[in-house]
mmCIF file of C-alpha atoms and ligand atoms in Angstrom:
data_model
loop_
_atom_site.group_PDB
_atom_site.id
_atom_site.type_symbol
_atom_site.label_atom_id
_atom_site.label_comp_id
_atom_site.label_asym_id
_atom_site.label_seq_id
_atom_site.Cartn_x
_atom_site.Cartn_y
_atom_site.Cartn_z
ATOM 1 C CA UNK A 358 76.590 5.444 24.660
ATOM 2 C CA UNK A 359 73.328 6.688 26.164
ATOM 3 C CA UNK A 360 70.128 5.732 24.380
ATOM 4 C CA UNK A 361 69.154 8.785 22.376
ATOM 5 C CA UNK A 362 65.698 10.328 22.416
ATOM 6 C CA UNK A 363 64.569 11.293 18.911
ATOM 7 C CA UNK A 364 63.354 14.866 18.827
ATOM 8 C CA UNK A 365 62.102 17.386 16.284
ATOM 9 C CA UNK A 366 62.581 21.058 17.139
ATOM 10 C CA UNK A 367 59.880 23.287 15.677
ATOM 11 C CA UNK A 368 61.137 26.830 15.916
ATOM 12 C CA UNK A 369 61.172 30.515 14.899
ATOM 13 C CA UNK A 370 64.765 31.622 15.670
ATOM 14 C CA UNK A 371 64.886 33.941 17.628
ATOM 15 C CA UNK A 372 67.717 34.340 20.161
ATOM 16 C CA UNK A 373 66.410 31.901 22.766
ATOM 17 C CA UNK A 374 65.446 29.470 19.996
ATOM 18 C CA UNK A 375 69.070 29.568 18.862
ATOM 19 C CA UNK A 376 70.296 28.661 22.354
ATOM 20 C CA UNK A 377 67.713 25.844 22.516
ATOM 21 C CA UNK A 378 68.988 24.404 19.220
ATOM 22 C CA UNK A 379 72.623 24.677 20.358
ATOM 23 C CA UNK A 380 71.789 23.004 23.681
ATOM 24 C CA UNK A 381 70.050 20.128 21.894
ATOM 25 C CA UNK A 382 72.874 19.644 19.385
ATOM 26 C CA UNK A 383 75.382 19.626 22.250
ATOM 27 C CA UNK A 384 73.529 16.892 24.142
ATOM 28 C CA UNK A 385 74.335 13.224 23.482
ATOM 29 C CA UNK A 386 71.007 12.162 25.042
ATOM 30 C CA UNK A 387 69.142 13.736 22.120
ATOM 31 C CA UNK A 388 69.030 12.881 18.430
ATOM 32 C CA UNK A 389 67.715 15.934 16.585
ATOM 33 C CA UNK A 390 66.194 14.262 13.537
ATOM 34 C CA UNK A 391 65.087 17.560 12.022
ATOM 35 C CA UNK A 392 64.425 21.229 12.614
ATOM 36 C CA UNK A 393 61.158 22.618 11.256
ATOM 37 C CA UNK A 394 60.720 26.362 10.952
ATOM 38 C CA UNK A 395 57.655 28.523 11.328
ATOM 39 C CA UNK A 396 56.870 32.230 11.059
ATOM 40 C CA UNK A 397 56.898 33.889 14.462
ATOM 41 C CA UNK A 398 59.584 36.105 15.914
ATOM 42 C CA UNK A 399 60.353 37.189 12.337
ATOM 43 C CA UNK A 400 58.925 36.117 8.957
ATOM 44 C CA UNK A 401 59.517 32.561 7.723
ATOM 45 C CA UNK A 402 62.349 33.224 5.254
ATOM 46 C CA UNK A 403 64.386 34.630 8.168
ATOM 47 C CA UNK A 404 63.536 31.936 10.740
ATOM 48 C CA UNK A 405 64.534 29.271 8.188
ATOM 49 C CA UNK A 406 67.787 31.069 7.343
ATOM 50 C CA UNK A 407 68.506 31.494 11.049
ATOM 51 C CA UNK A 408 67.956 27.802 11.785
ATOM 52 C CA UNK A 409 70.530 26.931 9.104
ATOM 53 C CA UNK A 410 72.969 29.440 10.611
ATOM 54 C CA UNK A 411 72.595 27.989 14.106
ATOM 55 C CA UNK A 412 73.073 24.366 12.975
ATOM 56 C CA UNK A 413 76.183 25.440 11.088
ATOM 57 C CA UNK A 414 77.449 27.342 14.143
ATOM 58 C CA UNK A 415 77.077 24.107 16.126
ATOM 59 C CA UNK A 416 79.213 22.330 13.520
ATOM 60 C CA UNK A 417 76.152 20.349 12.399
ATOM 61 C CA UNK A 418 75.420 21.356 8.791
ATOM 62 C CA UNK A 419 74.063 17.811 8.354
ATOM 63 C CA UNK A 420 70.928 18.565 10.430
ATOM 64 C CA UNK A 421 67.922 18.725 8.116
ATOM 65 C CA UNK A 422 66.142 22.078 8.234
ATOM 66 C CA UNK A 423 62.634 22.438 6.768
ATOM 67 C CA UNK A 424 60.671 25.565 6.054
ATOM 68 C CA UNK A 425 57.031 25.400 7.132
ATOM 69 C CA UNK A 426 54.022 27.691 7.480
ATOM 70 C CA UNK A 427 54.517 31.359 6.722
ATOM 71 C CA UNK A 428 51.441 32.537 8.601
ATOM 72 C CA UNK A 429 49.131 31.393 11.399
ATOM 73 C CA UNK A 430 46.108 29.173 10.639
ATOM 74 C CA UNK A 431 43.503 31.925 10.938
ATOM 75 C CA UNK A 432 44.966 35.197 12.129
ATOM 76 C CA UNK A 433 47.476 37.607 10.606
ATOM 77 C CA UNK A 434 51.119 37.083 11.528
ATOM 78 C CA UNK A 435 52.432 39.101 14.486
ATOM 79 C CA UNK A 436 56.241 39.301 14.764
ATOM 80 C CA UNK A 437 58.685 40.386 17.488
ATOM 81 C CA UNK A 438 61.450 42.454 15.878
ATOM 82 C CA UNK A 439 61.433 44.746 18.927
ATOM 83 C CA UNK A 440 62.997 41.866 20.881
ATOM 84 C CA UNK A 441 64.938 39.879 18.285
ATOM 85 C CA UNK A 442 65.933 42.662 15.844
ATOM 86 C CA UNK A 443 65.167 42.883 12.118
ATOM 87 C CA UNK A 444 66.965 39.614 11.274
ATOM 88 C CA UNK A 445 65.650 37.654 14.267
ATOM 89 C CA UNK A 446 69.242 37.001 15.367
ATOM 90 C CA UNK A 447 70.593 40.539 15.748
ATOM 91 C CA UNK A 448 73.774 40.964 17.766
ATOM 92 C CA UNK A 449 76.569 38.947 16.117
ATOM 93 C CA UNK A 450 77.782 39.327 12.538
ATOM 94 C CA UNK A 451 76.587 36.371 10.456
ATOM 95 C CA UNK A 452 77.868 35.234 7.069
ATOM 96 C CA UNK A 453 75.121 33.755 4.884
ATOM 97 C CA UNK A 454 74.503 30.045 5.556
ATOM 98 C CA UNK A 455 76.427 27.664 3.314
ATOM 99 C CA UNK A 456 73.797 24.901 3.452
ATOM 100 C CA UNK A 457 70.373 24.667 1.888
ATOM 101 C CA UNK A 458 66.905 24.116 3.235
ATOM 102 C CA UNK A 459 65.302 20.755 2.467
ATOM 103 C CA UNK A 460 62.914 20.852 -0.504
ATOM 104 C CA UNK A 461 59.992 19.307 1.360
ATOM 105 C CA UNK A 462 57.524 21.505 3.262
ATOM 106 C CA UNK A 463 57.927 21.091 7.036
ATOM 107 C CA UNK A 464 54.324 19.924 7.481
ATOM 108 C CA UNK A 465 54.700 17.242 4.765
ATOM 109 C CA UNK A 466 57.928 16.065 6.371
ATOM 110 C CA UNK A 467 56.389 15.969 9.850
ATOM 111 C CA UNK A 468 53.474 13.872 8.578
ATOM 112 C CA UNK A 469 55.695 11.510 6.574
ATOM 113 C CA UNK A 470 58.276 11.083 9.342
ATOM 114 C CA UNK A 471 55.713 10.495 12.064
ATOM 115 C CA UNK A 472 53.687 8.043 9.962
ATOM 116 C CA UNK A 473 56.886 6.040 9.400
ATOM 117 C CA UNK A 474 57.744 6.039 13.115
ATOM 118 C CA UNK A 475 56.843 3.500 15.804
ATOM 119 C CA UNK A 476 54.222 4.438 18.386
ATOM 120 C CA UNK A 477 55.610 7.075 20.778
ATOM 121 C CA UNK A 478 58.971 7.074 19.020
ATOM 122 C CA UNK A 479 59.377 10.835 18.548
ATOM 123 C CA UNK A 480 59.248 13.821 20.892
ATOM 124 C CA UNK A 481 58.213 17.195 19.506
ATOM 125 C CA UNK A 482 59.784 20.360 20.910
ATOM 126 C CA UNK A 483 57.892 23.368 19.594
ATOM 127 C CA UNK A 484 59.414 26.657 20.738
ATOM 128 C CA UNK A 485 57.498 28.987 18.440
ATOM 129 C CA UNK A 486 53.870 29.369 17.359
ATOM 130 C CA UNK A 487 52.262 25.914 17.005
ATOM 131 C CA UNK A 488 51.148 26.310 13.359
ATOM 132 C CA UNK A 489 53.284 23.542 11.804
ATOM 133 C CA UNK A 490 52.395 21.014 14.500
ATOM 134 C CA UNK A 491 48.667 21.778 14.323
ATOM 135 C CA UNK A 492 48.632 21.690 10.519
ATOM 136 C CA UNK A 493 50.324 18.275 10.582
ATOM 137 C CA UNK A 494 47.757 17.010 13.115
ATOM 138 C CA UNK A 495 44.880 18.310 10.997
ATOM 139 C CA UNK A 496 46.338 16.781 7.808
ATOM 140 C CA UNK A 497 46.928 13.366 9.381
ATOM 141 C CA UNK A 498 45.454 12.728 12.852
ATOM 142 C CA UNK A 499 47.092 9.255 12.877
ATOM 143 C CA UNK A 500 50.441 10.907 13.651
ATOM 144 C CA UNK A 501 49.280 11.644 17.230
ATOM 145 C CA UNK A 502 50.034 8.101 18.443
ATOM 146 C CA UNK A 503 53.602 8.333 17.105
ATOM 147 C CA UNK A 504 54.447 11.243 19.374
ATOM 148 C CA UNK A 505 55.795 10.380 22.815
ATOM 149 C CA UNK A 506 55.169 13.868 24.148
ATOM 150 C CA UNK A 507 55.125 17.500 23.118
ATOM 151 C CA UNK A 508 57.473 19.578 25.253
ATOM 152 C CA UNK A 509 56.622 23.100 24.332
ATOM 153 C CA UNK A 510 57.515 26.645 25.333
ATOM 154 C CA UNK A 511 54.379 28.710 25.534
ATOM 155 C CA UNK A 512 51.639 30.143 27.661
ATOM 156 C CA UNK A 513 51.550 31.785 31.040
ATOM 157 C CA UNK A 514 49.105 31.669 33.893
ATOM 158 C CA UNK A 515 50.395 32.919 37.225
ATOM 159 C CA UNK A 516 52.546 35.667 35.682
ATOM 160 C CA UNK A 517 50.082 36.571 32.901
ATOM 161 C CA UNK A 518 51.221 37.295 29.362
ATOM 162 C CA UNK A 519 54.103 39.076 27.671
ATOM 163 C CA UNK A 520 52.576 40.221 24.356
ATOM 164 C CA UNK A 521 49.226 41.156 25.929
ATOM 165 C CA UNK A 522 48.301 41.192 29.623
ATOM 166 C CA UNK A 523 46.722 37.767 29.125
ATOM 167 C CA UNK A 524 48.748 36.009 26.417
ATOM 168 C CA UNK A 525 52.260 34.753 25.869
ATOM 169 C CA UNK A 526 53.747 35.406 22.409
ATOM 170 C CA UNK A 527 53.873 31.861 20.938
ATOM 171 C CA UNK A 528 50.271 31.078 21.847
ATOM 172 C CA UNK A 529 49.024 34.562 20.916
ATOM 173 C CA UNK A 530 50.517 34.377 17.410
ATOM 174 C CA UNK A 531 48.543 31.237 16.584
ATOM 175 C CA UNK A 532 45.923 30.499 19.254
ATOM 176 C CA UNK A 533 43.921 28.303 16.871
ATOM 177 C CA UNK A 534 46.944 26.086 16.325
ATOM 178 C CA UNK A 535 47.552 25.929 20.078
ATOM 179 C CA UNK A 536 43.911 24.923 20.529
ATOM 180 C CA UNK A 537 44.343 22.017 18.071
ATOM 181 C CA UNK A 538 47.493 20.868 19.875
ATOM 182 C CA UNK A 539 45.987 21.094 23.377
ATOM 183 C CA UNK A 540 42.986 19.058 22.208
ATOM 184 C CA UNK A 541 45.094 16.444 20.385
ATOM 185 C CA UNK A 542 45.322 13.953 23.248
ATOM 186 C CA UNK A 543 49.128 13.913 22.974
ATOM 187 C CA UNK A 544 50.757 14.308 26.415
ATOM 188 C CA UNK A 545 52.007 17.894 26.686
ATOM 189 C CA UNK A 546 54.678 19.358 28.927
ATOM 190 C CA UNK A 547 54.235 23.141 28.984
ATOM 191 C CA UNK A 548 57.136 25.439 29.799
ATOM 192 C CA UNK A 549 55.193 28.663 30.358
ATOM 193 C CA UNK A 550 56.334 32.117 31.460
ATOM 194 C CA UNK A 551 55.508 30.930 34.991
ATOM 195 C CA UNK A 552 58.702 28.885 34.949
ATOM 196 C CA UNK A 553 60.882 30.748 32.443
ATOM 197 C CA UNK A 554 60.576 33.940 34.526
ATOM 198 C CA UNK A 555 62.152 32.053 37.432
ATOM 199 C CA UNK A 556 65.481 31.527 35.659
ATOM 200 C CA UNK A 557 66.913 34.953 34.865
ATOM 201 C CA UNK A 558 70.107 35.243 32.890
ATOM 202 C CA UNK A 559 72.643 37.696 34.279
ATOM 203 C CA UNK A 560 75.317 39.589 32.341
ATOM 204 C CA UNK A 561 77.914 37.717 34.455
ATOM 205 C CA UNK A 562 76.618 34.372 33.201
ATOM 206 C CA UNK A 563 76.646 35.641 29.621
ATOM 207 C CA UNK A 564 80.283 36.675 30.170
ATOM 208 C CA UNK A 565 81.163 33.079 31.130
ATOM 209 C CA UNK A 566 80.082 32.022 27.629
ATOM 210 C CA UNK A 567 82.286 34.722 26.076
ATOM 211 C CA UNK A 568 85.160 33.468 28.255
ATOM 212 C CA UNK A 569 84.905 29.999 26.699
ATOM 213 C CA UNK A 570 86.883 31.538 23.842
ATOM 214 C CA UNK A 571 85.034 29.468 21.226
ATOM 215 C CA UNK A 572 82.959 30.643 18.273
ATOM 216 C CA UNK A 573 79.825 29.173 19.892
ATOM 217 C CA UNK A 574 80.659 30.916 23.188
ATOM 218 C CA UNK A 575 81.332 34.251 21.469
ATOM 219 C CA UNK A 576 78.232 34.220 19.278
ATOM 220 C CA UNK A 577 75.980 32.960 22.117
ATOM 221 C CA UNK A 578 77.229 35.758 24.324
ATOM 222 C CA UNK A 579 76.656 38.377 21.608
ATOM 223 C CA UNK A 580 73.181 36.997 20.962
ATOM 224 C CA UNK A 581 72.219 36.943 24.632
ATOM 225 C CA UNK A 582 73.652 40.414 25.361
ATOM 226 C CA UNK A 583 71.460 41.802 22.571
ATOM 227 C CA UNK A 584 68.432 39.831 23.800
ATOM 228 C CA UNK A 585 68.961 40.704 27.470
ATOM 229 C CA UNK A 586 68.619 44.446 26.889
ATOM 230 C CA UNK A 587 64.885 44.287 26.156
ATOM 231 C CA UNK A 588 63.786 42.712 29.443
ATOM 232 C CA UNK A 589 66.213 44.818 31.459
ATOM 233 C CA UNK A 590 64.763 47.996 29.939
ATOM 234 C CA UNK A 591 61.107 47.059 29.704
ATOM 235 C CA UNK A 592 60.488 44.985 32.807
ATOM 236 C CA UNK A 593 63.335 46.111 35.046
ATOM 237 C CA UNK A 594 64.127 42.460 35.739
ATOM 238 C CA UNK A 595 67.506 41.395 37.068
ATOM 239 C CA UNK A 596 68.105 39.625 33.793
ATOM 240 C CA UNK A 597 66.127 38.140 31.015
ATOM 241 C CA UNK A 598 64.272 34.854 30.955
ATOM 242 C CA UNK A 599 65.835 32.643 28.288
ATOM 243 C CA UNK A 600 62.621 30.819 27.478
ATOM 244 C CA UNK A 601 63.078 28.186 24.768
ATOM 245 C CA UNK A 602 66.026 26.115 26.099
ATOM 246 C CA UNK A 603 63.819 25.138 29.059
ATOM 247 C CA UNK A 604 62.185 22.542 26.777
ATOM 248 C CA UNK A 605 65.513 20.931 25.927
ATOM 249 C CA UNK A 606 66.811 21.151 29.510
ATOM 250 C CA UNK A 607 63.649 19.341 30.655
ATOM 251 C CA UNK A 608 64.350 16.487 28.241
ATOM 252 C CA UNK A 609 67.930 16.180 29.451
ATOM 253 C CA UNK A 610 67.364 16.703 33.185
ATOM 254 C CA UNK A 611 63.653 16.566 34.060
ATOM 255 C CA UNK A 612 64.490 16.696 37.766
ATOM 256 C CA UNK A 613 65.387 20.357 37.375
ATOM 257 C CA UNK A 614 61.666 21.058 36.981
ATOM 258 C CA UNK A 615 58.453 20.709 38.977
ATOM 259 C CA UNK A 616 54.941 20.921 37.579
ATOM 260 C CA UNK A 617 51.363 19.820 38.028
ATOM 261 C CA UNK A 618 49.054 17.763 35.776
ATOM 262 C CA UNK A 619 46.241 20.110 34.774
ATOM 263 C CA UNK A 620 43.633 20.752 32.102
ATOM 264 C CA UNK A 621 44.528 23.669 29.822
ATOM 265 C CA UNK A 622 42.349 25.333 27.216
ATOM 266 C CA UNK A 623 43.309 28.150 24.854
ATOM 267 C CA UNK A 624 41.157 31.239 24.379
ATOM 268 C CA UNK A 625 40.434 31.752 20.661
ATOM 269 C CA UNK A 626 37.402 34.060 20.693
ATOM 270 C CA UNK A 627 37.833 37.025 23.002
ATOM 271 C CA UNK A 628 39.731 39.988 21.572
ATOM 272 C CA UNK A 629 40.737 41.010 25.107
ATOM 273 C CA UNK A 630 42.226 37.674 26.178
ATOM 274 C CA UNK A 631 42.984 36.074 22.778
ATOM 275 C CA UNK A 632 45.675 33.396 23.172
ATOM 276 C CA UNK A 633 45.357 33.124 26.940
ATOM 277 C CA UNK A 634 46.172 29.685 28.336
ATOM 278 C CA UNK A 635 43.339 29.046 30.780
ATOM 279 C CA UNK A 636 44.799 26.633 33.314
ATOM 280 C CA UNK A 637 42.393 24.771 35.567
ATOM 281 C CA UNK A 638 45.020 24.642 38.288
ATOM 282 C CA UNK A 639 42.629 23.580 41.056
ATOM 283 C CA UNK A 640 40.563 21.138 38.983
ATOM 284 C CA UNK A 641 37.402 23.269 39.081
ATOM 285 C CA UNK A 642 36.109 21.800 35.806
ATOM 286 C CA UNK A 643 36.860 18.192 36.753
ATOM 287 C CA UNK A 644 38.398 17.515 33.337
ATOM 288 C CA UNK A 645 41.111 14.926 32.662
ATOM 289 C CA UNK A 646 44.486 16.730 32.670
ATOM 290 C CA UNK A 647 45.999 17.268 29.196
ATOM 291 C CA UNK A 648 49.240 18.846 30.293
ATOM 292 C CA UNK A 649 52.062 18.961 32.818
ATOM 293 C CA UNK A 650 52.166 22.667 33.648
ATOM 294 C CA UNK A 651 55.683 23.417 34.846
ATOM 295 C CA UNK A 652 56.102 26.270 37.303
ATOM 296 C CA UNK A 653 59.314 25.652 39.263
ATOM 297 C CA UNK A 654 62.938 25.267 38.212
ATOM 298 C CA UNK A 655 66.317 24.774 39.804
ATOM 299 C CA UNK A 656 67.718 27.846 38.064
ATOM 300 C CA UNK A 657 71.340 27.265 39.058
ATOM 301 C CA UNK A 658 71.169 23.751 37.666
ATOM 302 C CA UNK A 659 69.607 25.057 34.438
ATOM 303 C CA UNK A 660 72.353 27.626 33.809
ATOM 304 C CA UNK A 661 75.058 25.109 34.769
ATOM 305 C CA UNK A 662 73.624 22.582 32.305
ATOM 306 C CA UNK A 663 73.541 25.148 29.493
ATOM 307 C CA UNK A 664 77.088 26.282 30.240
ATOM 308 C CA UNK A 665 78.450 22.723 30.437
ATOM 309 C CA UNK A 666 76.813 21.688 27.188
ATOM 310 C CA UNK A 667 77.581 24.836 25.161
ATOM 311 C CA UNK A 668 81.195 24.472 26.298
ATOM 312 C CA UNK A 669 81.413 21.198 24.360
ATOM 313 C CA UNK A 670 80.608 22.795 20.990
HETATM 314 C C1 BDR B 1790 58.612 33.132 23.307
HETATM 315 O O1 BDR B 1790 58.420 34.180 22.351
HETATM 316 C C2 BDR B 1790 59.539 34.320 21.526
HETATM 317 O O2 BDR B 1790 59.860 35.669 21.330
HETATM 318 C C3 BDR B 1790 60.644 33.539 22.168
HETATM 319 O O3 BDR B 1790 61.482 32.982 21.166
HETATM 320 C C4 BDR B 1790 59.932 32.476 22.963
HETATM 321 O O4 BDR B 1790 59.698 31.316 22.177
HETATM 322 C C5 BDR B 1790 58.540 33.718 24.695
HETATM 323 O O5 BDR B 1790 57.285 34.293 24.913
HETATM 324 CA CA1 CA B 1791 60.800 30.939 20.034
#
């Protein structure tokens, strides 16, 4: 048995969030000790419901799912129904979840769990706006030393933004939370648009999931076919970037990825570039790096890994 890495997935499912959760639950290297939900792609009551649905789809109703912050720290919530549909997981037919959310608020659970942990025992994988993580850090700064690293999907530098010309959705929704996280001193691995746009999912690959003939394969394929349409129509890309599973793939097979240690700061004041991740790629400010900014991926290896793992569910 491989030694398992303890992770917490903080998420706003979301089609690509769903695939990230499935990938993690299919991977023996990872022990998902909890899933914390945040408002983002759709409002909180839907992201929490969707997280329950995805854990149940994976055959893991035992995974603890917590509902967290229903709005960003300072700004009004911005959602993404245009991409993820009204439910956040449009595409397949879903029966209501059979399980229940945990009673505790996600931020309380994060603080309690991290305080109880050894130094660097837990890895955080935020794949939505960073509100829950930042709120936990503000409530109890001592939790920072308990986190091994934060492997997060968010930001964009070389390819710009996707919700505004300058900002990627997760950072734009709660830039103040992202600012807290980037200043926390916890080692960060960023999976920005710069890398997720280099692994485009084709309809042929989606069909291979359908061909698995399993419930996970069928629902994943229906989810991704729905999700794929937006990028094909809007950007004219060959397929859509499936952003969030990059965080989980990095934890399983880091060699698939290449990045650079850099200093990143989040814009929280300008209305034009709100939520921009300002990456000092060439060290102009001579600051200590706070982040591994990932910008290259072995895309074939990434899709093979996802296929192999989803096939086991
Ligand atoms: C991010 O925004 C969301 O719509 C996706 O789930 C992903 O986390 C990509 O910008
Ligand atoms: Ca997400």
